[in-house]
XYZ file of C-alpha atoms in Angstrom:
533
model
C 0.105 -0.016 0.027
C 1.453 3.257 -1.040
C 2.078 6.066 1.643
C 2.377 9.110 -0.447
C 1.543 12.051 1.525
C -1.460 14.067 0.235
C 0.320 17.379 0.684
C 1.159 20.472 -1.333
C 1.175 18.888 -4.744
C -2.407 17.431 -4.508
C -3.823 20.355 -2.608
C -2.324 22.560 -5.507
C 0.035 24.387 -3.028
C 3.411 22.700 -3.855
C 6.037 25.296 -4.384
C 8.550 24.152 -7.064
C 12.071 25.177 -7.378
C 13.633 25.809 -10.792
C 14.632 22.890 -12.957
C 15.741 22.338 -16.223
C 12.907 21.892 -18.741
C 12.588 18.413 -20.542
C 9.739 17.490 -22.776
C 7.501 20.521 -23.530
C 4.945 21.314 -26.076
C 2.234 24.003 -26.118
C -0.978 22.255 -25.535
C -3.061 25.080 -26.793
C -1.693 24.819 -30.357
C -2.549 28.245 -30.959
C 0.809 30.338 -30.581
C 4.558 29.789 -29.940
C 5.630 29.955 -26.349
C 5.287 33.493 -25.144
C 7.231 35.347 -22.554
C 5.321 36.460 -19.500
C 6.183 40.004 -18.263
C 7.086 40.195 -14.675
C 5.734 43.347 -13.178
C 7.486 45.421 -10.516
C 6.014 45.838 -7.148
C 7.998 48.763 -5.927
C 4.973 51.008 -7.092
C 1.388 49.822 -8.214
C 0.613 53.509 -9.313
C -0.315 54.027 -12.845
C 2.529 55.230 -15.073
C 5.058 54.447 -12.349
C 8.717 54.204 -13.734
C 9.916 50.544 -14.131
C 13.384 50.039 -12.658
C 15.928 48.436 -14.937
C 18.404 47.393 -12.722
C 18.746 43.775 -11.695
C 17.501 42.849 -8.184
C 20.008 42.063 -5.507
C 21.413 38.577 -5.277
C 19.517 38.051 -1.977
C 16.732 40.022 -0.614
C 16.873 41.082 2.934
C 14.749 39.178 5.478
C 11.390 40.610 5.794
C 9.940 41.425 9.180
C 6.620 39.151 9.565
C 3.398 40.853 11.149
C 3.043 39.502 14.596
C -0.510 38.399 15.171
C -2.050 38.782 18.456
C -3.421 35.953 20.488
C -7.077 36.895 19.510
C -6.238 36.852 15.778
C -4.711 33.396 16.154
C -7.659 32.007 18.090
C -10.189 33.516 15.366
C -8.081 31.798 12.681
C -7.610 28.338 14.421
C -11.096 28.268 15.783
C -12.546 28.758 12.318
C -16.123 28.079 10.958
C -15.236 24.397 10.405
C -14.564 24.030 14.143
C -17.409 26.154 15.079
C -19.820 24.159 13.138
C -18.347 20.952 14.517
C -18.899 22.408 18.161
C -22.401 23.358 17.565
C -23.602 20.184 16.063
C -21.717 17.945 18.344
C -22.954 19.783 21.406
C -26.690 19.662 20.293
C -26.281 15.933 19.762
C -24.442 15.498 23.041
C -27.349 17.419 24.801
C -29.828 15.197 23.179
C -28.065 12.134 24.248
C -27.867 13.293 27.684
C -31.598 13.644 27.685
C -32.006 10.129 26.238
C -29.741 8.665 28.891
C -31.747 10.348 31.663
C -34.995 9.239 30.069
C -36.075 12.717 29.467
C -36.522 12.255 25.594
C -38.866 9.284 25.056
C -38.465 9.467 21.202
C -34.699 9.155 21.296
C -35.077 6.200 23.523
C -37.432 4.351 21.507
C -36.230 5.435 18.134
C -32.477 6.121 18.061
C -32.062 4.630 14.631
C -33.716 7.813 13.271
C -30.950 9.910 15.015
C -28.217 7.583 13.823
C -29.226 7.562 10.179
C -30.324 11.313 10.156
C -26.894 12.331 11.325
C -25.104 9.892 8.845
C -27.287 11.367 5.999
C -26.225 14.675 6.746
C -22.560 13.637 7.037
C -22.969 12.109 3.477
C -24.739 15.072 1.928
C -22.291 17.572 3.155
C -19.736 15.878 0.924
C -21.777 15.120 -2.037
C -20.838 16.833 -5.244
C -24.293 17.342 -6.588
C -25.604 18.873 -3.358
C -22.445 21.085 -3.167
C -22.831 22.376 -6.706
C -26.657 23.103 -6.080
C -25.583 25.039 -2.824
C -22.996 27.169 -4.582
C -25.240 27.828 -7.586
C -27.961 28.952 -5.258
C -25.696 31.260 -3.320
C -23.901 32.637 -6.343
C -27.181 33.263 -8.289
C -29.080 34.943 -5.347
C -26.590 36.923 -3.140
C -23.895 38.085 -5.782
C -22.560 41.662 -5.303
C -25.874 43.300 -4.077
C -25.922 41.904 -0.496
C -23.694 43.462 2.372
C -20.245 42.365 2.213
C -20.332 40.929 5.743
C -23.215 38.588 4.463
C -21.268 37.502 1.360
C -18.157 36.855 3.350
C -20.377 34.614 5.671
C -21.666 32.756 2.793
C -18.009 32.002 1.520
C -17.133 30.933 4.890
C -20.091 28.613 5.475
C -19.554 26.896 1.927
C -15.910 26.513 2.589
C -16.254 24.877 5.940
C -19.165 22.499 5.502
C -16.788 19.783 6.331
C -17.509 20.877 9.943
C -20.977 19.552 9.554
C -19.887 16.463 7.750
C -17.429 15.400 10.608
C -19.626 16.414 13.508
C -22.595 14.567 11.965
C -20.546 11.386 11.375
C -19.184 11.396 14.906
C -22.676 12.019 16.379
C -24.122 9.144 14.245
C -21.637 6.706 15.529
C -22.202 7.775 19.138
C -25.900 7.565 18.736
C -25.497 4.030 17.187
C -23.317 2.850 20.078
C -26.083 4.115 22.567
C -28.761 2.194 20.432
C -26.576 -1.058 20.510
C -25.968 -0.678 24.110
C -29.697 -0.323 24.916
C -30.471 -3.408 22.770
C -27.982 -5.517 24.593
C -29.405 -4.430 27.817
C -32.788 -5.844 26.552
C -31.060 -8.665 24.595
C -33.890 -11.146 25.587
C -35.966 -9.230 23.130
C -33.635 -9.286 20.123
C -32.104 -11.995 17.959
C -28.380 -12.437 18.215
C -27.976 -11.654 14.467
C -29.490 -8.179 15.037
C -27.059 -7.558 18.012
C -24.088 -8.948 16.077
C -24.708 -6.894 12.985
C -25.118 -3.820 15.264
C -21.737 -4.381 16.832
C -20.251 -5.231 13.381
C -21.555 -1.898 11.793
C -20.245 0.308 14.741
C -16.905 -1.162 14.182
C -16.904 -0.485 10.398
C -18.117 3.015 11.163
C -15.369 3.720 13.669
C -12.600 2.548 11.327
C -14.210 4.793 8.528
C -13.897 7.646 11.034
C -10.304 7.051 12.066
C -9.215 6.726 8.519
C -10.770 10.085 7.881
C -8.959 11.849 10.779
C -6.919 14.853 9.356
C -3.522 13.495 10.072
C -4.232 10.313 8.191
C -5.876 12.263 5.323
C -2.910 14.689 4.835
C 0.041 12.427 5.484
C -1.183 9.142 4.275
C -3.573 10.038 1.625
C -3.778 6.524 -0.150
C -4.685 5.090 3.227
C -7.316 7.568 3.709
C -8.714 7.114 0.293
C -8.850 3.265 0.369
C -9.907 2.594 3.960
C -12.442 5.577 4.318
C -14.095 4.703 1.004
C -14.151 0.898 1.266
C -15.042 0.715 5.012
C -17.511 3.399 4.296
C -19.177 1.255 1.689
C -19.074 -1.719 3.887
C -20.830 0.198 6.735
C -23.563 1.145 4.244
C -24.100 -2.393 3.408
C -23.995 -3.687 6.973
C -26.448 -0.779 7.784
C -28.891 -1.945 5.362
C -28.558 -5.591 6.729
C -28.962 -4.319 10.207
C -32.071 -2.049 9.288
C -33.950 -4.798 7.508
C -33.396 -7.473 10.243
C -34.514 -4.951 12.740
C -37.711 -4.067 10.962
C -38.506 -7.652 9.939
C -38.046 -9.001 13.469
C -41.126 -8.596 15.743
C -39.709 -8.148 19.274
C -43.187 -8.666 20.891
C -43.199 -12.471 20.038
C -39.641 -13.014 18.636
C -40.858 -13.929 15.198
C -39.566 -12.696 11.725
C -43.019 -11.938 10.369
C -43.239 -8.162 9.515
C -44.274 -7.707 5.887
C -42.409 -5.829 3.202
C -45.089 -3.183 3.218
C -44.379 -2.682 6.920
C -40.732 -2.562 6.257
C -40.785 0.356 3.729
C -43.176 2.359 5.885
C -40.255 2.734 8.380
C -38.193 5.938 8.237
C -35.020 3.947 8.848
C -35.668 2.337 5.449
C -35.923 5.628 3.624
C -32.945 7.057 5.533
C -30.834 4.340 4.238
C -32.282 4.669 0.719
C -31.404 8.420 0.665
C -27.936 7.766 2.113
C -27.445 5.118 -0.602
C -28.432 7.564 -3.340
C -26.179 10.226 -1.973
C -23.135 7.958 -2.117
C -23.882 6.426 -5.377
C -24.865 9.490 -7.436
C -21.467 10.984 -7.901
C -19.961 7.601 -9.090
C -22.488 7.478 -11.856
C -20.618 10.514 -13.437
C -17.240 8.607 -13.424
C -15.717 8.136 -16.814
C -12.446 7.099 -18.434
C -11.434 10.053 -20.680
C -8.539 10.966 -23.068
C -5.838 13.186 -21.581
C -2.858 15.014 -23.308
C 0.082 15.572 -20.904
C 2.638 18.295 -21.247
C 5.941 17.985 -19.367
C 7.546 21.224 -19.153
C 9.764 20.262 -16.444
C 10.473 17.084 -14.468
C 8.467 18.546 -11.533
C 5.360 19.543 -13.276
C 2.713 17.679 -15.365
C 0.051 19.856 -17.241
C -3.008 17.719 -18.061
C -5.280 18.713 -20.863
C -9.000 17.557 -21.060
C -11.741 18.202 -23.462
C -14.576 20.682 -22.549
C -14.386 24.177 -20.964
C -15.469 24.747 -17.303
C -16.633 27.643 -15.151
C -14.109 29.093 -12.645
C -13.620 27.796 -9.148
C -13.927 24.047 -9.766
C -11.640 21.170 -8.808
C -11.321 17.822 -10.500
C -10.642 14.358 -9.161
C -8.654 11.955 -11.271
C -7.344 8.504 -10.857
C -5.565 5.635 -12.723
C -8.206 3.207 -11.780
C -12.130 3.484 -11.597
C -12.737 3.324 -7.801
C -9.152 3.408 -6.145
C -7.265 6.550 -5.077
C -8.664 9.799 -6.538
C -6.584 13.096 -6.343
C -7.997 16.508 -6.504
C -6.485 19.472 -8.633
C -7.756 22.966 -9.461
C -9.208 23.277 -12.943
C -8.005 25.845 -15.320
C -10.274 26.962 -18.080
C -11.103 30.007 -20.322
C -14.708 29.443 -19.604
C -17.560 27.066 -20.441
C -17.342 27.962 -24.119
C -13.678 26.924 -24.362
C -12.644 23.530 -26.012
C -10.274 22.540 -23.257
C -9.548 22.594 -19.552
C -6.309 21.970 -17.665
C -4.925 20.732 -14.430
C -1.413 21.518 -12.956
C 0.010 18.565 -11.108
C 3.263 19.221 -9.041
C 5.230 15.979 -8.588
C 5.395 15.045 -5.103
C 3.772 11.667 -4.257
C 3.417 8.394 -6.042
C 0.622 9.286 -8.227
C 1.897 12.582 -9.415
C 5.341 11.083 -10.024
C 3.719 8.516 -12.308
C 2.150 11.326 -14.473
C 5.626 12.394 -15.397
C 7.399 8.919 -15.526
C 4.706 7.167 -17.331
C 2.221 9.856 -18.820
C -1.164 8.345 -19.355
C -3.404 8.553 -22.615
C -6.436 7.780 -20.709
C -7.492 8.487 -17.165
C -10.532 8.119 -14.859
C -12.245 11.283 -13.727
C -15.619 12.495 -12.379
C -17.458 14.419 -15.069
C -19.175 16.424 -12.366
C -16.553 18.521 -10.891
C -16.912 19.733 -7.276
C -16.881 23.446 -6.293
C -14.116 25.166 -4.260
C -14.047 28.342 -2.411
C -12.888 30.206 -5.635
C -16.380 29.359 -6.962
C -17.798 32.130 -4.673
C -15.651 34.695 -6.350
C -18.833 35.796 -8.242
C -20.173 37.303 -5.072
C -17.612 39.965 -4.904
C -17.157 43.022 -6.965
C -13.335 42.914 -6.987
C -10.884 40.563 -5.356
C -7.249 39.362 -5.245
C -6.184 35.783 -5.801
C -2.775 35.238 -4.390
C -1.053 31.862 -4.804
C 2.420 30.125 -4.761
C 3.795 27.444 -6.921
C 1.129 24.938 -8.291
C -1.449 26.911 -6.383
C -1.964 28.616 -9.574
C -4.016 25.627 -10.704
C -6.756 26.537 -8.142
C -6.616 30.346 -8.976
C -6.038 31.021 -12.472
C -9.509 30.406 -13.885
C -11.025 33.033 -11.606
C -8.672 35.603 -12.921
C -9.149 34.544 -16.614
C -12.908 34.513 -16.490
C -13.300 37.584 -14.452
C -11.884 40.970 -15.174
C -12.520 42.175 -11.665
C -9.977 39.738 -10.122
C -6.273 40.562 -9.616
C -3.634 37.742 -9.664
C -0.538 37.638 -7.652
C 1.708 34.464 -8.337
C 4.812 33.918 -6.506
C 7.071 31.160 -7.867
C 10.587 30.263 -9.212
C 11.435 30.630 -13.043
C 7.646 30.215 -13.708
C 7.805 29.960 -17.583
C 10.340 27.184 -17.561
C 8.867 25.220 -14.828
C 5.279 25.558 -15.926
C 5.649 25.642 -19.691
C 4.201 27.658 -22.595
C 0.583 26.419 -22.247
C 0.116 28.006 -18.698
C 2.286 31.092 -19.519
C 0.109 31.580 -22.702
C -3.064 31.511 -20.757
C -1.716 34.035 -18.548
C -0.448 36.248 -21.217
C -3.616 36.112 -23.311
C -6.300 36.684 -20.554
C -4.767 38.541 -17.610
C -3.707 42.046 -18.529
C -0.728 43.863 -16.918
C -3.084 46.011 -14.908
C -4.211 43.166 -12.740
C -1.142 40.789 -12.765
C 1.916 40.631 -10.428
C 4.352 37.831 -10.916
C 7.287 37.377 -8.633
C 10.120 35.180 -9.760
C 12.011 34.513 -6.633
C 14.964 33.216 -8.689
C 15.255 36.382 -10.594
C 14.527 38.790 -7.753
C 16.696 37.063 -5.200
C 14.115 35.504 -2.805
C 10.597 35.621 -1.657
C 8.845 39.079 -1.403
C 7.567 40.849 1.572
C 4.212 39.221 0.854
C 2.059 41.210 3.212
C 3.688 44.584 1.868
C 2.841 43.877 -1.782
C -0.559 42.384 -0.870
C -1.472 45.418 1.038
C -0.499 47.725 -1.767
C -2.472 45.694 -4.340
C -5.442 45.549 -1.902
C -5.572 49.432 -1.591
C -4.814 49.894 -5.432
C -7.330 47.405 -6.634
C -9.984 48.415 -4.008
C -10.651 44.865 -3.456
C -13.298 43.154 -1.132
C -11.670 40.041 -0.363
C -8.449 37.940 -0.953
C -8.382 34.193 -1.635
C -5.016 32.482 -0.741
C -3.663 29.155 -2.094
C -0.120 28.483 -0.682
C 1.526 25.784 1.548
C 1.086 25.613 5.237
C 3.486 28.294 6.282
C 2.556 30.645 3.480
C -1.009 30.290 4.113
C -0.625 30.974 7.979
C 1.495 33.910 7.340
C -0.724 35.702 4.910
C -4.082 34.830 6.764
C -2.458 36.217 10.182
C -1.187 39.175 8.358
C -4.610 39.792 6.594
C -6.714 39.439 9.860
C -4.325 41.740 11.601
C -4.662 44.476 8.975
C -8.485 44.008 8.703
C -8.305 42.365 5.104
C -11.001 39.815 4.555
C -9.319 36.560 3.431
C -9.870 32.905 2.732
C -6.945 30.379 2.565
C -6.434 26.703 1.936
C -7.631 24.474 4.899
C -4.757 22.925 6.746
C -6.445 21.091 9.506
C -4.036 18.112 10.328
C -2.175 20.212 12.989
C -4.910 19.829 15.676
C -5.494 16.223 14.777
C -4.086 14.826 18.074
C -6.431 16.974 20.044
C -9.498 16.306 17.799
C -8.944 12.421 17.975
C -8.386 12.509 21.584
C -11.477 14.620 22.313
C -13.570 12.244 20.139
C -12.182 9.075 21.840
C -12.877 10.528 25.418
C -16.321 11.740 24.490
C -17.241 8.312 22.955
C -15.846 6.539 25.843
C -17.958 8.620 28.322
C -20.934 8.169 26.188
C -20.526 4.256 26.205
C -19.981 4.427 29.959
C -22.987 6.567 30.680
C -25.252 4.317 28.535
C -24.163 1.152 30.188
C -24.169 2.241 33.768
C -26.846 4.942 33.605
C -29.629 3.262 31.593
C -32.346 1.595 33.697
C -35.393 -0.076 32.248
C -38.300 1.018 34.265
C -40.870 0.386 31.767
C -40.195 -2.767 29.529
C -43.447 -2.019 27.601
C -41.846 1.122 25.989
C -39.204 -1.137 24.462
C -41.520 -3.547 22.682
C -40.791 -1.746 19.385
C -37.600 -2.191 17.312
C -35.142 0.712 18.005
C -34.748 0.867 14.071
C -38.460 1.476 13.666
C -40.477 4.467 13.505
């Protein structure tokens, strides 16, 4: 099993140092390779003189903006974690009432709470639901609503994963509560029902562990395989458990409930809905032709047919159901003939794109929306990126004249090739483009200085950031300190240890409370199956 890290390359934030170009050809087949102008940052005023002297061999070290503890807290305790806290707390309170016998519905029908939470967890990661949600927000609230409201929309859409993870954890905890209750009244239930209940909980817990941030970011292939296949196994096991629970009549111990009775139970429809949400994106999976440009040993530029709207990400894989990797989509618009992906070489998958370029590759035709898709909400904005982060940023600046592009990299044209440089040259004018070649200029820029100058000059409403962990943290802290609205790449693996410890302790406490605290004062209230309604 490959243990390639899911890091900068597949997040689209890999910073690539200059290398000698190898095989390279212009995938656009329109013009010869073009030179990209690198615009000065000393002054952003109109008609400012352009210095002709070479930059110093090494730039002086820039003093970083020191963020206050309040700023650091706001950035770390972002909307993702706030969503997690609210949803998990509500479920925790509900579970407390159920254990204290203050919520009869939850005691009698915990299966509805199990599957309700799991349905929400699945929906939050469903591409179709995501695209509909982004479309609704972008159509109804673009530009005319107050800025604070539009910023809130972007933050909510970017951090829906907080609802996904909190509902998944809560669903497992409710499942444990339900199985413990059934075990306490085990004389009413068949051993097969109890067995599949325990088995399903184990599968769901393994799925949860495989999806922890640390696993997801440092062992991406492990995450992909286990989170997906144990999740599918959990779905099948949940179906079996639901059907067994609904067919079995606890009043007389017989398996005599009819099919009509079964399909009238809400657990049946919850399971059916969850199945549809899981299967639907896979219906759009296709094996398609791809052209690969290799401008340097560190980058592969993939070209696919069909134009795309801005702000989308594509998942690609060598196989139909195994490890899928996400990259930002570059396109000139829905009318265009092609769209492109920039794949920086880092893990096993991206290395194979250079060492063994494919002619056919698997992808989901329905792309999922990223935070850049909300750029239509704003009148003017800035897209700042480093290295291969350009892949997630360029479409926004190509398709909208109201967005300014700042791209920091090393020897960009040689590293990324004529196709990417041609797209920039043809579609992003010098009045809204700043390229910083760290090789030519002697090092990285004072990022916050040039960003603040561009922000004032461009009269931007928001900044979108795509960079590595260090760069993202530095820019976000600087923007927050200076009062500049900004959204950056989500890097959540840092707090993984605290998150997993918290979840483990909470789960253990719930199990202990359910086992020790539950008393059965009224057996008649337990005559219905816990998965019925």
